[in-house]
Structures are given as structure tokens and as C-alpha cells.
Short mmCIF file of C-alpha atoms (C1' of nucleotides) in Angstrom, two decimals:
data_model
loop_
_atom_site.label_atom_id
_atom_site.label_comp_id
_atom_site.label_asym_id
_atom_site.label_seq_id
_atom_site.Cartn_x
_atom_site.Cartn_y
_atom_site.Cartn_z
CA MET A 416 -58.72 227.51 201.23
CA ALA A 417 -57.51 223.93 201.28
CA VAL A 418 -53.89 223.25 200.45
CA THR A 419 -54.95 221.18 197.44
CA ASP A 420 -56.98 224.06 196.04
CA GLU A 421 -54.03 226.34 196.61
CA ALA A 422 -51.85 223.91 194.70
CA ILE A 423 -54.33 223.90 191.81
CA GLU A 424 -54.26 227.68 191.70
CA LYS A 425 -50.50 227.81 191.91
CA ILE A 426 -49.99 225.33 189.11
CA LYS A 427 -52.56 227.19 187.05
CA GLY A 428 -50.71 230.39 187.80
CA MET A 429 -47.42 228.91 186.69
CA ILE A 430 -48.96 227.97 183.37
CA VAL A 431 -50.90 231.19 182.78
CA SER A 432 -47.89 233.31 183.71
CA GLY A 433 -45.71 231.43 181.28
CA ALA A 434 -43.39 229.89 183.86
CA LEU A 435 -44.64 226.57 182.54
CA ARG A 436 -45.19 226.35 178.81
CA PRO A 437 -47.10 223.75 176.79
CA GLY A 438 -45.09 220.55 176.66
CA ASP A 439 -42.98 221.46 179.65
CA ARG A 440 -42.31 218.87 182.25
CA LEU A 441 -43.18 219.50 185.87
CA PRO A 442 -40.78 218.73 188.69
CA LYS A 443 -41.31 215.28 190.06
CA GLU A 444 -44.08 214.85 192.58
CA SER A 445 -41.89 214.88 195.65
CA GLU A 446 -40.04 218.00 194.57
CA LEU A 447 -43.11 219.91 193.47
CA ALA A 448 -44.86 218.99 196.69
CA ALA A 449 -41.92 220.32 198.68
CA ASP A 450 -41.84 223.51 196.60
CA LEU A 451 -45.53 224.18 197.08
CA GLY A 452 -45.38 223.25 200.73
CA LEU A 453 -47.73 220.30 200.91
CA SER A 454 -47.64 216.55 201.02
CA ARG A 455 -47.26 214.36 198.00
CA ASN A 456 -50.73 212.94 198.55
CA SER A 457 -52.42 216.31 198.49
CA LEU A 458 -50.42 217.41 195.48
CA ARG A 459 -51.52 214.31 193.64
CA GLU A 460 -55.14 215.34 194.12
CA ALA A 461 -54.39 218.66 192.50
CA VAL A 462 -52.54 217.07 189.60
CA ARG A 463 -55.29 214.51 189.10
CA ALA A 464 -57.93 217.25 188.93
CA LEU A 465 -55.94 219.23 186.37
CA SER A 466 -55.36 216.04 184.47
CA LEU A 467 -59.10 215.36 184.19
CA ILE A 468 -59.64 218.65 182.38
CA ARG A 469 -56.63 218.00 180.15
CA ILE A 470 -54.37 220.69 181.55
CA LEU A 471 -51.75 218.19 182.62
CA ASP A 472 -50.74 214.91 181.09
CA VAL A 473 -49.46 212.37 183.59
CA ARG A 474 -47.38 209.48 182.27
CA GLN A 475 -46.50 206.74 184.69
CA GLY A 476 -42.83 205.96 184.78
CA ASP A 477 -42.03 209.10 182.85
CA GLY A 478 -43.27 212.35 184.33
CA THR A 479 -46.01 214.96 184.34
CA TYR A 480 -46.25 217.40 181.44
CA VAL A 481 -48.27 220.43 180.47
CA THR A 482 -50.51 219.53 177.55
CA SER A 483 -50.59 221.45 174.30
CA LEU A 484 -53.44 223.51 175.78
CA ASP A 485 -55.16 223.41 172.41
CA PRO A 486 -58.74 224.68 172.56
CA GLN A 487 -59.71 221.33 171.11
CA LEU A 488 -58.09 219.44 173.94
CA LEU A 489 -59.41 221.61 176.71
CA LEU A 490 -62.94 221.87 175.41
CA GLU A 491 -62.92 218.14 174.97
CA ALA A 492 -63.38 218.02 178.71
CA MET A 493 -66.71 219.69 178.09
CA SER A 494 -68.19 216.57 176.60
CA PHE A 495 -67.45 214.88 179.90
CA VAL A 496 -69.48 217.56 181.60
CA VAL A 497 -72.27 217.44 179.07
CA ASP A 498 -72.74 213.74 179.73
CA PHE A 499 -74.13 214.58 183.12
CA HIS A 500 -77.09 216.47 181.80
CA ARG A 501 -80.40 214.79 181.67
CA ASP A 502 -82.82 214.84 178.83
CA ASP A 503 -84.72 217.81 180.16
CA THR A 504 -81.88 220.13 179.28
CA VAL A 505 -81.22 218.60 175.89
CA LEU A 506 -83.46 221.18 174.29
CA GLU A 507 -81.30 224.00 175.59
CA PHE A 508 -78.16 222.37 174.24
CA LEU A 509 -79.89 221.82 170.95
CA ALA A 510 -80.93 225.48 170.83
CA VAL A 511 -77.31 226.53 171.21
CA ARG A 512 -76.27 224.11 168.54
CA ARG A 513 -78.97 225.54 166.31
CA ILE A 514 -77.24 228.88 166.62
CA LEU A 515 -73.67 227.71 166.15
CA GLU A 516 -73.93 225.04 163.51
CA PRO A 517 -75.60 227.12 160.79
CA ALA A 518 -73.04 229.84 161.38
CA ALA A 519 -70.22 227.32 161.16
CA THR A 520 -71.68 225.82 158.00
CA ALA A 521 -71.93 229.25 156.41
CA MET A 522 -68.31 229.95 157.30
CA ALA A 523 -67.31 226.62 155.84
CA ALA A 524 -69.04 227.44 152.54
CA LEU A 525 -66.49 230.21 152.01
CA ARG A 526 -63.41 228.25 153.00
CA ILE A 527 -63.90 224.54 152.34
CA SER A 528 -61.51 222.96 149.85
CA GLU A 529 -62.43 220.84 146.84
CA GLN A 530 -60.64 217.96 148.45
CA GLN A 531 -62.77 218.17 151.58
CA LEU A 532 -65.90 218.43 149.48
CA ASP A 533 -64.97 215.25 147.67
CA ALA A 534 -64.30 213.52 150.97
CA LEU A 535 -67.73 214.48 152.27
CA THR A 536 -69.34 213.27 149.08
CA ALA A 537 -67.57 209.95 149.27
CA GLN A 538 -68.65 209.61 152.86
CA LEU A 539 -72.30 210.09 151.99
CA ASP A 540 -72.05 207.74 149.01
CA LYS A 541 -70.51 205.03 151.13
CA LEU A 542 -73.49 205.01 153.46
CA GLY A 543 -75.98 203.87 150.82
CA GLU A 544 -79.74 204.28 150.76
CA ALA A 545 -80.88 202.31 153.77
CA PRO A 546 -78.20 202.36 156.45
CA SER A 547 -78.62 201.08 159.97
CA VAL A 548 -79.44 203.62 162.62
CA GLU A 549 -76.01 203.26 164.23
CA ASP A 550 -74.23 203.81 160.93
CA LEU A 551 -76.39 206.80 160.16
CA VAL A 552 -75.70 208.46 163.48
CA ALA A 553 -71.97 207.81 163.21
CA CYS A 554 -71.97 209.18 159.68
CA ASP A 555 -74.01 212.17 160.71
CA LEU A 556 -71.57 213.02 163.45
CA GLU A 557 -68.64 212.68 161.07
CA PHE A 558 -70.34 214.70 158.36
CA HIS A 559 -71.01 217.66 160.59
CA ARG A 560 -67.60 217.48 162.18
CA GLY A 561 -65.99 217.60 158.77
CA ILE A 562 -67.93 220.68 157.83
CA VAL A 563 -67.33 222.49 161.08
CA GLN A 564 -63.62 221.80 160.85
CA SER A 565 -63.68 223.61 157.54
CA SER A 566 -64.97 226.70 159.30
CA GLY A 567 -61.38 227.23 160.39
CA ASN A 568 -62.26 227.98 164.01
CA SER A 569 -61.01 225.27 166.33
CA VAL A 570 -62.84 226.67 169.33
CA LEU A 571 -66.09 226.55 167.45
CA CYS A 572 -65.31 223.05 166.29
CA SER A 573 -64.59 221.74 169.76
CA LEU A 574 -67.61 223.44 171.22
CA LEU A 575 -69.93 221.85 168.68
CA ASP A 576 -68.24 218.54 169.19
CA GLY A 577 -69.10 218.69 172.85
CA LEU A 578 -72.62 219.86 172.24
CA SER A 579 -73.28 217.05 169.81
CA GLY A 580 -73.25 214.49 172.57
CA PRO A 581 -76.81 214.92 173.81
CA THR A 582 -78.01 215.67 170.31
CA THR A 583 -76.66 212.37 169.18
CA ARG A 584 -78.54 210.55 171.88
CA ALA A 585 -81.72 212.30 170.86
CA ARG A 586 -81.17 211.47 167.25
CA ILE A 587 -80.71 207.80 167.95
CA TRP A 588 -83.95 207.84 169.78
CA ARG A 589 -85.59 209.62 166.90
CA GLY A 590 -84.19 207.28 164.33
CA LEU A 591 -85.58 204.36 166.21
CA THR A 592 -89.04 205.75 166.57
CA GLN A 593 -89.67 207.97 163.59
CA GLU A 594 -90.07 206.22 160.31
CA ASP A 595 -89.01 208.79 157.73
CA ALA A 596 -86.18 210.29 159.79
CA VAL A 597 -83.47 208.33 158.01
CA GLY A 598 -84.39 209.35 154.51
CA ARG A 599 -84.96 212.90 155.56
CA THR A 600 -81.58 213.16 157.18
CA LEU A 601 -79.87 211.78 154.09
CA ARG A 602 -81.66 214.27 151.84
CA GLU A 603 -80.76 217.17 154.09
CA HIS A 604 -77.12 216.14 154.13
CA ARG A 605 -77.10 216.12 150.33
CA ALA A 606 -78.67 219.57 150.30
CA ILE A 607 -76.09 220.98 152.70
CA LEU A 608 -73.29 219.50 150.63
CA ALA A 609 -74.71 220.95 147.44
CA ALA A 610 -74.88 224.40 149.01
CA LEU A 611 -71.26 224.08 150.10
CA ARG A 612 -70.25 223.13 146.57
CA ASP A 613 -72.03 226.19 145.27
CA ARG A 614 -70.18 228.32 147.84
CA ASP A 615 -73.63 229.56 148.77
CA ALA A 616 -73.19 230.52 152.43
CA GLU A 617 -76.77 231.57 152.95
CA ALA A 618 -78.18 228.38 151.49
CA ALA A 619 -75.77 226.33 153.57
CA ARG A 620 -76.80 228.22 156.68
CA SER A 621 -80.47 227.71 155.95
CA TRP A 622 -80.15 224.00 155.30
CA ALA A 623 -78.16 223.55 158.47
CA THR A 624 -80.85 225.38 160.38
CA VAL A 625 -83.56 223.25 158.86
CA HIS A 626 -81.58 220.13 159.60
CA ILE A 627 -81.27 220.89 163.29
CA ALA A 628 -84.69 222.43 163.63
CA SER A 629 -86.31 219.23 162.42
CA VAL A 630 -84.69 217.32 165.24
CA GLU A 631 -85.59 220.06 167.69
CA GLN A 632 -89.19 220.13 166.56
CA TRP A 633 -89.56 216.41 166.88
CA LEU A 634 -87.95 216.42 170.30
CA ARG A 635 -90.16 219.25 171.51
CA SER A 636 -93.26 217.41 170.43
CA THR A 637 -92.39 214.21 172.23
CA LEU A 638 -90.97 215.47 175.51
CA MET B 1292 -56.85 201.99 183.45
CA ALA B 1293 -55.83 203.37 186.81
CA VAL B 1294 -58.05 202.71 189.79
CA THR B 1295 -58.66 206.41 190.23
CA ASP B 1296 -59.89 206.75 186.66
CA GLU B 1297 -62.11 203.75 187.20
CA ALA B 1298 -63.52 205.40 190.28
CA ILE B 1299 -64.23 208.57 188.31
CA GLU B 1300 -66.08 206.55 185.70
CA LYS B 1301 -68.02 204.60 188.29
CA ILE B 1302 -69.13 207.70 190.16
CA LYS B 1303 -70.04 209.31 186.86
CA GLY B 1304 -71.99 206.20 185.99
CA MET B 1305 -73.87 206.26 189.26
CA ILE B 1306 -74.95 209.81 188.57
CA VAL B 1307 -75.81 209.38 184.91
CA SER B 1308 -77.74 206.20 185.60
CA GLY B 1309 -79.76 207.92 188.28
CA ALA B 1310 -78.47 205.86 191.19
CA LEU B 1311 -77.21 209.15 192.55
CA ARG B 1312 -79.45 212.15 192.02
CA PRO B 1313 -78.67 215.87 192.35
CA GLY B 1314 -78.38 216.76 196.01
CA ASP B 1315 -77.80 213.19 197.09
CA ARG B 1316 -75.13 212.47 199.60
CA LEU B 1317 -72.38 209.99 198.80
CA PRO B 1318 -71.32 207.30 201.27
CA LYS B 1319 -68.47 208.49 203.40
CA GLU B 1320 -65.02 208.24 201.91
CA SER B 1321 -64.00 205.09 203.71
CA GLU B 1322 -67.19 203.23 202.77
CA LEU B 1323 -67.22 204.39 199.16
CA ALA B 1324 -63.58 203.46 198.83
CA ALA B 1325 -64.35 199.98 200.12
CA ASP B 1326 -67.35 199.65 197.79
CA LEU B 1327 -65.34 200.67 194.75
CA GLY B 1328 -62.40 198.54 195.79
CA LEU B 1329 -59.65 201.12 196.24
CA SER B 1330 -57.96 203.07 198.96
CA ARG B 1331 -59.30 206.21 200.48
CA ASN B 1332 -56.39 208.20 199.07
CA SER B 1333 -57.06 207.15 195.52
CA LEU B 1334 -60.77 207.73 195.92
CA ARG B 1335 -60.07 211.22 197.17
CA GLU B 1336 -58.23 211.97 193.92
CA ALA B 1337 -61.32 210.98 191.98
CA VAL B 1338 -63.60 213.03 194.19
CA ARG B 1339 -61.30 216.02 193.99
CA ALA B 1340 -61.28 215.87 190.20
CA LEU B 1341 -65.08 215.69 190.02
CA SER B 1342 -65.25 218.48 192.52
CA LEU B 1343 -63.13 220.76 190.33
CA ILE B 1344 -65.64 220.51 187.51
CA ARG B 1345 -68.54 221.03 189.89
CA ILE B 1346 -69.99 217.55 189.74
CA LEU B 1347 -69.49 216.94 193.44
CA ASP B 1348 -69.62 219.32 196.36
CA VAL B 1349 -67.36 218.34 199.24
CA ARG B 1350 -68.08 219.84 202.64
CA GLN B 1351 -65.59 219.21 205.38
CA GLY B 1352 -67.14 217.85 208.52
CA ASP B 1353 -70.40 217.14 206.71
CA GLY B 1354 -70.13 214.93 203.67
CA THR B 1355 -69.86 214.82 199.89
CA TYR B 1356 -72.90 215.66 197.79
CA VAL B 1357 -73.90 215.61 194.14
CA THR B 1358 -74.37 219.19 192.98
CA SER B 1359 -77.51 220.46 191.32
CA LEU B 1360 -75.87 219.61 187.97
CA ASP B 1361 -77.31 222.82 186.55
CA PRO B 1362 -75.85 223.66 183.17
CA GLN B 1363 -74.82 226.95 184.69
CA LEU B 1364 -72.80 225.25 187.39
CA LEU B 1365 -71.12 222.74 185.14
CA LEU B 1366 -70.29 225.13 182.35
CA GLU B 1367 -68.90 227.47 184.94
CA ALA B 1368 -65.92 225.17 184.97
CA MET B 1369 -65.33 226.26 181.40
CA SER B 1370 -64.18 229.68 182.48
CA PHE B 1371 -61.44 227.90 184.37
CA VAL B 1372 -60.41 226.26 181.15
CA VAL B 1373 -60.65 229.43 179.10
CA ASP B 1374 -58.19 231.11 181.44
CA PHE B 1375 -55.45 228.89 180.08
CA HIS B 1376 -55.68 230.13 176.54
CA ARG B 1377 -53.16 232.51 175.19
CA ASP B 1378 -53.73 235.62 173.16
CA ASP B 1379 -53.48 233.86 169.85
CA THR B 1380 -56.71 231.98 170.45
CA VAL B 1381 -58.66 234.91 171.84
CA LEU B 1382 -59.81 235.75 168.35
CA GLU B 1383 -61.39 232.34 167.96
CA PHE B 1384 -63.23 232.66 171.22
CA LEU B 1385 -64.36 236.10 170.20
CA ALA B 1386 -65.60 234.75 166.87
CA VAL B 1387 -67.77 232.22 168.68
CA ARG B 1388 -69.07 234.93 170.93
CA ARG B 1389 -69.85 236.97 167.88
CA ILE B 1390 -72.12 234.18 166.76
CA LEU B 1391 -73.80 233.48 170.06
CA GLU B 1392 -74.28 236.89 171.56
CA PRO B 1393 -76.28 238.46 168.74
CA ALA B 1394 -78.53 235.41 168.67
CA ALA B 1395 -79.01 235.60 172.42
CA THR B 1396 -79.74 239.29 172.22
CA ALA B 1397 -82.34 238.68 169.52
CA MET B 1398 -83.96 236.00 171.64
CA ALA B 1399 -83.98 238.36 174.58
CA ALA B 1400 -85.79 241.01 172.57
CA LEU B 1401 -88.79 238.72 172.39
CA ARG B 1402 -88.83 237.67 176.03
CA ILE B 1403 -87.29 240.37 178.22
CA SER B 1404 -89.58 241.85 180.86
CA GLU B 1405 -90.25 245.53 181.45
CA GLN B 1406 -88.72 245.12 184.87
CA GLN B 1407 -85.48 243.81 183.43
CA LEU B 1408 -85.41 246.58 180.87
CA ASP B 1409 -85.72 249.14 183.63
CA ALA B 1410 -82.95 247.45 185.57
CA LEU B 1411 -80.64 247.61 182.55
CA THR B 1412 -81.50 251.25 182.01
CA ALA B 1413 -80.79 252.08 185.63
CA GLN B 1414 -77.51 250.27 185.36
CA LEU B 1415 -76.39 252.30 182.38
CA ASP B 1416 -77.55 255.53 183.96
CA LYS B 1417 -75.64 254.82 187.12
CA LEU B 1418 -72.40 254.56 185.18
CA GLY B 1419 -72.42 258.16 183.99
CA GLU B 1420 -70.57 259.69 181.06
CA ALA B 1421 -66.94 259.15 181.97
CA PRO B 1422 -66.63 256.01 184.05
CA SER B 1423 -63.40 254.43 185.21
CA VAL B 1424 -62.07 251.50 183.26
CA GLU B 1425 -62.83 249.06 186.06
CA ASP B 1426 -66.42 250.28 186.33
CA LEU B 1427 -66.89 250.11 182.60
CA VAL B 1428 -65.62 246.56 182.38
CA ALA B 1429 -67.78 245.44 185.28
CA CYS B 1430 -70.78 247.20 183.83
CA ASP B 1431 -70.20 245.77 180.38
CA LEU B 1432 -70.05 242.27 181.79
CA GLU B 1433 -73.17 242.80 183.85
CA PHE B 1434 -75.06 244.41 180.99
CA HIS B 1435 -74.47 241.55 178.60
CA ARG B 1436 -75.09 238.96 181.25
CA GLY B 1437 -78.43 240.53 182.06
CA ILE B 1438 -79.48 240.46 178.43
CA VAL B 1439 -78.35 236.91 177.83
CA GLN B 1440 -80.17 235.71 180.91
CA SER B 1441 -83.33 237.10 179.37
CA SER B 1442 -82.82 234.79 176.42
CA GLY B 1443 -84.23 232.07 178.64
CA ASN B 1444 -81.57 229.52 177.74
CA SER B 1445 -79.36 228.74 180.71
CA VAL B 1446 -76.91 226.73 178.63
CA LEU B 1447 -76.43 229.65 176.28
CA CYS B 1448 -76.06 231.97 179.22
CA SER B 1449 -73.41 229.88 180.93
CA LEU B 1450 -71.54 229.36 177.70
CA LEU B 1451 -71.32 233.07 177.00
CA ASP B 1452 -70.41 233.68 180.60
CA GLY B 1453 -67.47 231.39 180.21
CA LEU B 1454 -66.43 232.85 176.88
CA SER B 1455 -66.54 236.37 178.24
CA GLY B 1456 -64.29 235.41 181.06
CA PRO B 1457 -62.81 238.17 183.15
CA THR B 1458 -59.36 237.37 181.89
CA THR B 1459 -60.20 237.71 178.24
CA ARG B 1460 -62.26 240.77 178.86
CA ALA B 1461 -59.65 242.47 180.97
CA ARG B 1462 -56.93 241.83 178.42
CA ILE B 1463 -58.99 243.32 175.67
CA TRP B 1464 -60.03 246.35 177.61
CA ARG B 1465 -56.58 247.14 178.87
CA GLY B 1466 -55.48 248.22 175.45
CA LEU B 1467 -58.83 249.35 174.21
CA THR B 1468 -59.15 252.19 176.67
CA GLN B 1469 -56.61 254.25 174.82
CA GLU B 1470 -58.99 254.86 171.96
CA ASP B 1471 -62.42 256.39 171.95
CA ALA B 1472 -63.77 252.97 172.82
CA VAL B 1473 -65.38 254.07 176.07
CA GLY B 1474 -67.84 256.49 174.51
CA ARG B 1475 -68.46 254.15 171.64
CA THR B 1476 -69.25 251.26 173.98
CA LEU B 1477 -71.66 253.37 175.97
CA ARG B 1478 -73.48 254.47 172.83
CA GLU B 1479 -73.72 250.91 171.57
CA HIS B 1480 -75.10 249.72 174.88
CA ARG B 1481 -77.79 252.39 174.63
CA ALA B 1482 -78.61 251.29 171.12
CA ILE B 1483 -78.93 247.64 172.12
CA LEU B 1484 -81.18 248.59 175.00
CA ALA B 1485 -83.35 250.72 172.73
CA ALA B 1486 -83.77 247.84 170.32
CA LEU B 1487 -84.77 245.58 173.17
CA ARG B 1488 -87.39 248.10 174.31
CA ASP B 1489 -88.77 248.18 170.79
CA ARG B 1490 -88.92 244.37 170.81
CA ASP B 1491 -87.00 244.62 167.57
CA ALA B 1492 -85.10 241.34 167.46
CA GLU B 1493 -83.29 242.08 164.23
CA ALA B 1494 -82.13 245.49 165.35
CA ALA B 1495 -80.99 244.01 168.64
CA ARG B 1496 -79.10 241.28 166.81
CA SER B 1497 -77.43 243.77 164.51
CA TRP B 1498 -76.35 246.10 167.29
CA ALA B 1499 -74.95 243.21 169.24
CA THR B 1500 -73.03 242.09 166.17
CA VAL B 1501 -71.68 245.57 165.63
CA HIS B 1502 -70.77 245.80 169.27
CA ILE B 1503 -68.67 242.66 169.23
CA ALA B 1504 -67.31 243.18 165.76
CA SER B 1505 -65.85 246.51 166.79
CA VAL B 1506 -63.89 244.81 169.53
CA GLU B 1507 -62.89 242.04 167.18
CA GLN B 1508 -61.72 244.46 164.55
CA TRP B 1509 -59.64 246.40 167.01
CA LEU B 1510 -58.13 243.23 168.40
CA ARG B 1511 -57.30 241.91 164.95
CA SER B 1512 -55.52 245.13 164.04
CA THR B 1513 -53.32 245.14 167.11
CA LEU B 1514 -52.37 241.51 167.53
"C1'" DT C 162 -87.99 227.13 225.80
"C1'" DG C 163 -83.64 228.55 224.15
"C1'" DA C 164 -78.63 228.96 224.33
"C1'" DC C 165 -74.50 226.59 225.10
"C1'" DG C 166 -71.16 222.94 225.33
"C1'" DT C 167 -69.67 218.42 224.08
"C1'" DG C 168 -69.17 214.31 221.51
"C1'" DA C 169 -69.72 211.79 217.19
"C1'" DT C 170 -68.96 212.03 212.40
"C1'" DA C 171 -66.71 213.04 208.09
"C1'" DC C 172 -63.51 215.41 205.40
"C1'" DG C 173 -58.33 217.36 205.33
"C1'" DT C 174 -53.49 216.47 205.62
"C1'" DC C 175 -49.51 214.00 206.34
"C1'" DG C 176 -45.45 210.56 206.14
"C1'" DG C 177 -43.88 206.31 204.70
"C1'" DA C 178 -43.67 201.82 202.30
"C1'" DG C 179 -43.92 198.87 198.31
"C1'" DG C 180 -45.49 198.19 193.44
"C1'" DT C 181 -45.51 199.08 188.45
"C1'" DC C 182 -44.25 201.33 184.31
"C1'" DT C 183 -41.03 203.97 181.25
"C1'" DT C 184 -36.68 205.16 179.87
"C1'" DA C 185 -32.03 204.75 178.93
"C1'" DA C 186 -27.68 203.02 179.76
"C1'" DG C 187 -24.87 198.78 179.62
"C1'" DC C 188 -23.64 194.58 177.33
"C1'" DG C 189 -23.15 190.83 174.18
"C1'" DA C 190 -24.07 188.65 169.57
"C1'" DC C 191 -24.04 189.16 164.64
"C1'" DG D 223 -20.25 198.99 164.05
"C1'" DT D 224 -25.05 197.98 164.63
"C1'" DC D 225 -28.87 195.64 166.55
"C1'" DG D 226 -31.26 193.50 170.29
"C1'" DC D 227 -31.63 192.11 175.10
"C1'" DT D 228 -30.82 192.84 179.94
"C1'" DT D 229 -30.69 195.67 183.77
"C1'" DA D 230 -30.98 199.57 186.78
"C1'" DA D 231 -32.61 204.07 187.81
"C1'" DG D 232 -36.27 207.33 187.93
"C1'" DA D 233 -41.12 208.62 188.30
"C1'" DC D 234 -45.71 207.79 188.97
"C1'" DC D 235 -49.36 204.38 191.35
"C1'" DT D 236 -51.46 202.50 195.32
"C1'" DC D 237 -52.03 201.62 199.82
"C1'" DC D 238 -51.95 202.02 205.01
"C1'" DG D 239 -52.44 204.26 209.36
"C1'" DA D 240 -52.50 208.34 212.06
"C1'" DC D 241 -53.81 212.83 213.41
"C1'" DG D 242 -55.95 217.54 212.53
"C1'" DT D 243 -60.13 220.24 211.66
"C1'" DA D 244 -64.83 221.49 210.61
"C1'" DT D 245 -69.73 220.39 211.01
"C1'" DC D 246 -73.85 218.67 213.02
"C1'" DA D 247 -76.76 216.68 216.55
"C1'" DC D 248 -77.74 215.74 221.05
"C1'" DG D 249 -77.98 216.58 225.81
"C1'" DT D 250 -77.49 219.85 229.51
"C1'" DC D 251 -78.39 223.96 232.00
"C1'" DA D 252 -80.29 228.54 232.82
#
DNA sequence: TGACGTGATACGTCGGAGGTCTTAAGCGAC
DNA sequence: GTCGCTTAAGACCTCCGACGTATCACGTCA
């Protein structure tokens, strides 16, 4: 195994074992390199790799720190990965989202606060009747994120956040080509919100399923 | 933005735009560094980072290649990330798995082949009545992986693979073996398999839910 | 024709030299 | 005494050049 890969494993080990805790500062590059028995250049490769996936936070002029290791932060790296997938795998991502999002919406129906409900309502009202496609997509993303956050599971939230990347692309495409998609999306959002207000988990789940399935169906028919 | 980060973005852009396709070979380090306008050392940091998340495949003495970019390969990097999470977030990961795995099992019930069913049966038979903990854990992992693969969704499969990481699984099982969990697990596996044979998606989904919920319940009571 | 050796090629590792940014201590003015 | 600026130290950023090591392809020889 290359010395850089060894260094990655060793740093990982230090964190997993608890020798390095979230927020801790690492020894400076030259010291850490000496400790691990490799050159500063090779160590930097290891640190850079761990930095890309948000394990380490490198601050020039200051030092290198272990991040909070929040699920949100680490899974955020997933969206970077998802970007590499081409359209032919979008359907598979969408299928996973079709499983997770209704479940998250149902969970949210039992936990969401009145305050959050009002915020979602205001958000939908602000958009108006005939928004631009860009505004609609941005709003859609925000709407679903708000709901999923209310599910109370940060892992689930981050996962869906990452999965929404390709879906978003598809939805832009759809909005540009399918005439009634805008109005339909707005109506479905209202329906989901109403189900949440009613604390009706099953209705919320069903509307979320319908919402995603409509995108999926359209995508399947055009690919 | 640092030159290395720029290089990461540029290489990512070349792949996403299609200038570099899966399997393609990159220019050699010195040339690529010159093209992107940075030193070979800094470029290597970028390549190493992309290599960690399985975007690039570096072969000493040969060259650097774009990987297949299969969802399986890229999401495999997630298990690396999951390893960093502490016990207090295991429940959240388990909750997500509780959503995905029953759905995957239900999907599998409609698609799994007779051949795969026989393979799963043989696998359970081989384990016997009183297996060792190591064998049980390995078998459990393999059993679920086999089912999820039959769902036909590689993204879903990779995702669950990452969530069921060896670390998480091992931690859970370590304490679980004290109870009657072994026999219970074996019985539940048999039940899931029977549902699959009957092509009964709902029964398969329910058994899978029960299977995971029992682990979740135990974990919640002990943490 | 096939096995072997050798050279070319490309990645792996290293040490050192400046450069840039952040932080905090030192210092003077209000 | 407090605030703001200057300055110096510390740490990461980038680069260069050199050498080590693994792989592949070509040519040689049996």
C-alpha cells in the first residue's frame, strides 16, 4: 500500500478511535508527516483527500482541524459524487428518492411544528401562480428540504439532499418541455402541505409518492 | 480558490461534460499539470482526492484512468464516510435502512429468479442451527445483499451496502449476541425467504421491517 | 512461435525553497 | 484604560528538481 494511503488510514484510525475528536486540531504538517513517517508532500495528498470528503477542514495560516463529522456534512460529499452520474442512472436515483421521500414526509406529519407549517405556507404563497421555471425549481427544492428536516432524521435529510441533485436537473428539463408541469407541481405542494397540517401521515405519504411518481413517469416516457 | 481545488473542479468538469468518458486515460501527470496551469505536486493532490472517492483509478507505471463511474463504485465511498460516525448517529442510519430495506425486499419479491432463491436457501442451510457470531454476521450481510441486488436498482443496492457497513453491523452484533437474537435472526431470514418464494411483496416488506425493527428496538433500549 | 530480458514510460516519494494567509502580540493614539 | 494599527511568528500553499518503483511494449534468442 502506498504511504499516502497508509496515512489516510492512520488519520482515519486516529479519528475513529477517538484519539482525535471533532474540532480537534492536527499537528502541523511537518510534525504529522514526521510522526507518520512520510514526506510533507505525501501527507498533504492524504489531508487533501480527507478534506474533499469533509473529514478534515484545512485553514491556511491557521491549521488543520477535524470537522464536526455531522452526518449532514459528510453526506454532503455525496452530492459531489452524484454529479458524476449521467442521465441514464437518474431513474435509479429517482426510484430511491421515491422510497425515502414519502417515508420522510410521513414522519414529518407527526413531528412538524405549527411554526414550520406557517413557514412552508408563506413560501408557497410567495411564489405566486405563474412563477419562472428557475424560481419553481428553487422553491421546490426548499419546500421538500423543509419537510424532510422536520422528519427529525439528519441522515435521511442529507441523503435526500444529495439525491435531489439529478432529480432537480430532470425537473428543470420537464418544466421547460411539459406545459402543465408547473401548475401540477404547485397543486401537489398544496396537497402535501394540507396533509401535514391535518397530521395525516398516510395522506402525506401518498401525496409525496404521487408527486415524485409523476416526475418519474414523465422521465421514463421520454428517455 | 486554491489551485488544487480548481484542478478538482476542472477534472470533474471534463468528466461531467463528456470530454473524459469512463475508462478514458488522462494525460500523464506532467502534461495535465501543464495544461491546467499548476505544478505536478498540486495536481497529484487533486488526483489523489478524486481517487479516494473512486472517480479516478491511478495505476503506477501505467497511467490514470476514469473509473466506470458505476453508482456502485461511487457510493462505495460512502461506507468510508459512514465509518466515521459515532454510536449516537447509528440509530439514524438504522432508521434510513428501515425505510429502504423493506422497500428493496418488496421489489425483490417481484423480480428475484428461482436460481437466486435457491442460492439464498443454500446459504441459510449451510449456516446450520448454531453458527458462530462471525459466520452469522457474514451470512446476514450476504443474505441481505443478495436480496437487495435482486431489487434491480444498483443505486439502492450500493446505498444499503454503505449503510450496513461492517463497522455498524459489527458494533450492533457484538452486544446482540448475548440475547436470543441468533435464533430469532435465523427464523426471520427464513420467513423473508419464504415470502420471496411466494412472490408476496407485502409479506416480504413486513418481514424485512420486523427484522430491522427488532435490531432497532434492541439498540434503542441499550444506548 | 513463444519465453525472456531490457528499455521507455508513468506514477510514487522525497527534500527544500519561497509565497501567502491567519493570528496574536506589541505599540501608540485617544 | 481602551481601541486601532503595525508587525512578527506560525501554518498552510505552491513550486521545483531529483530519484525510486511498477508496468508495458518491443526486440532478442532459443
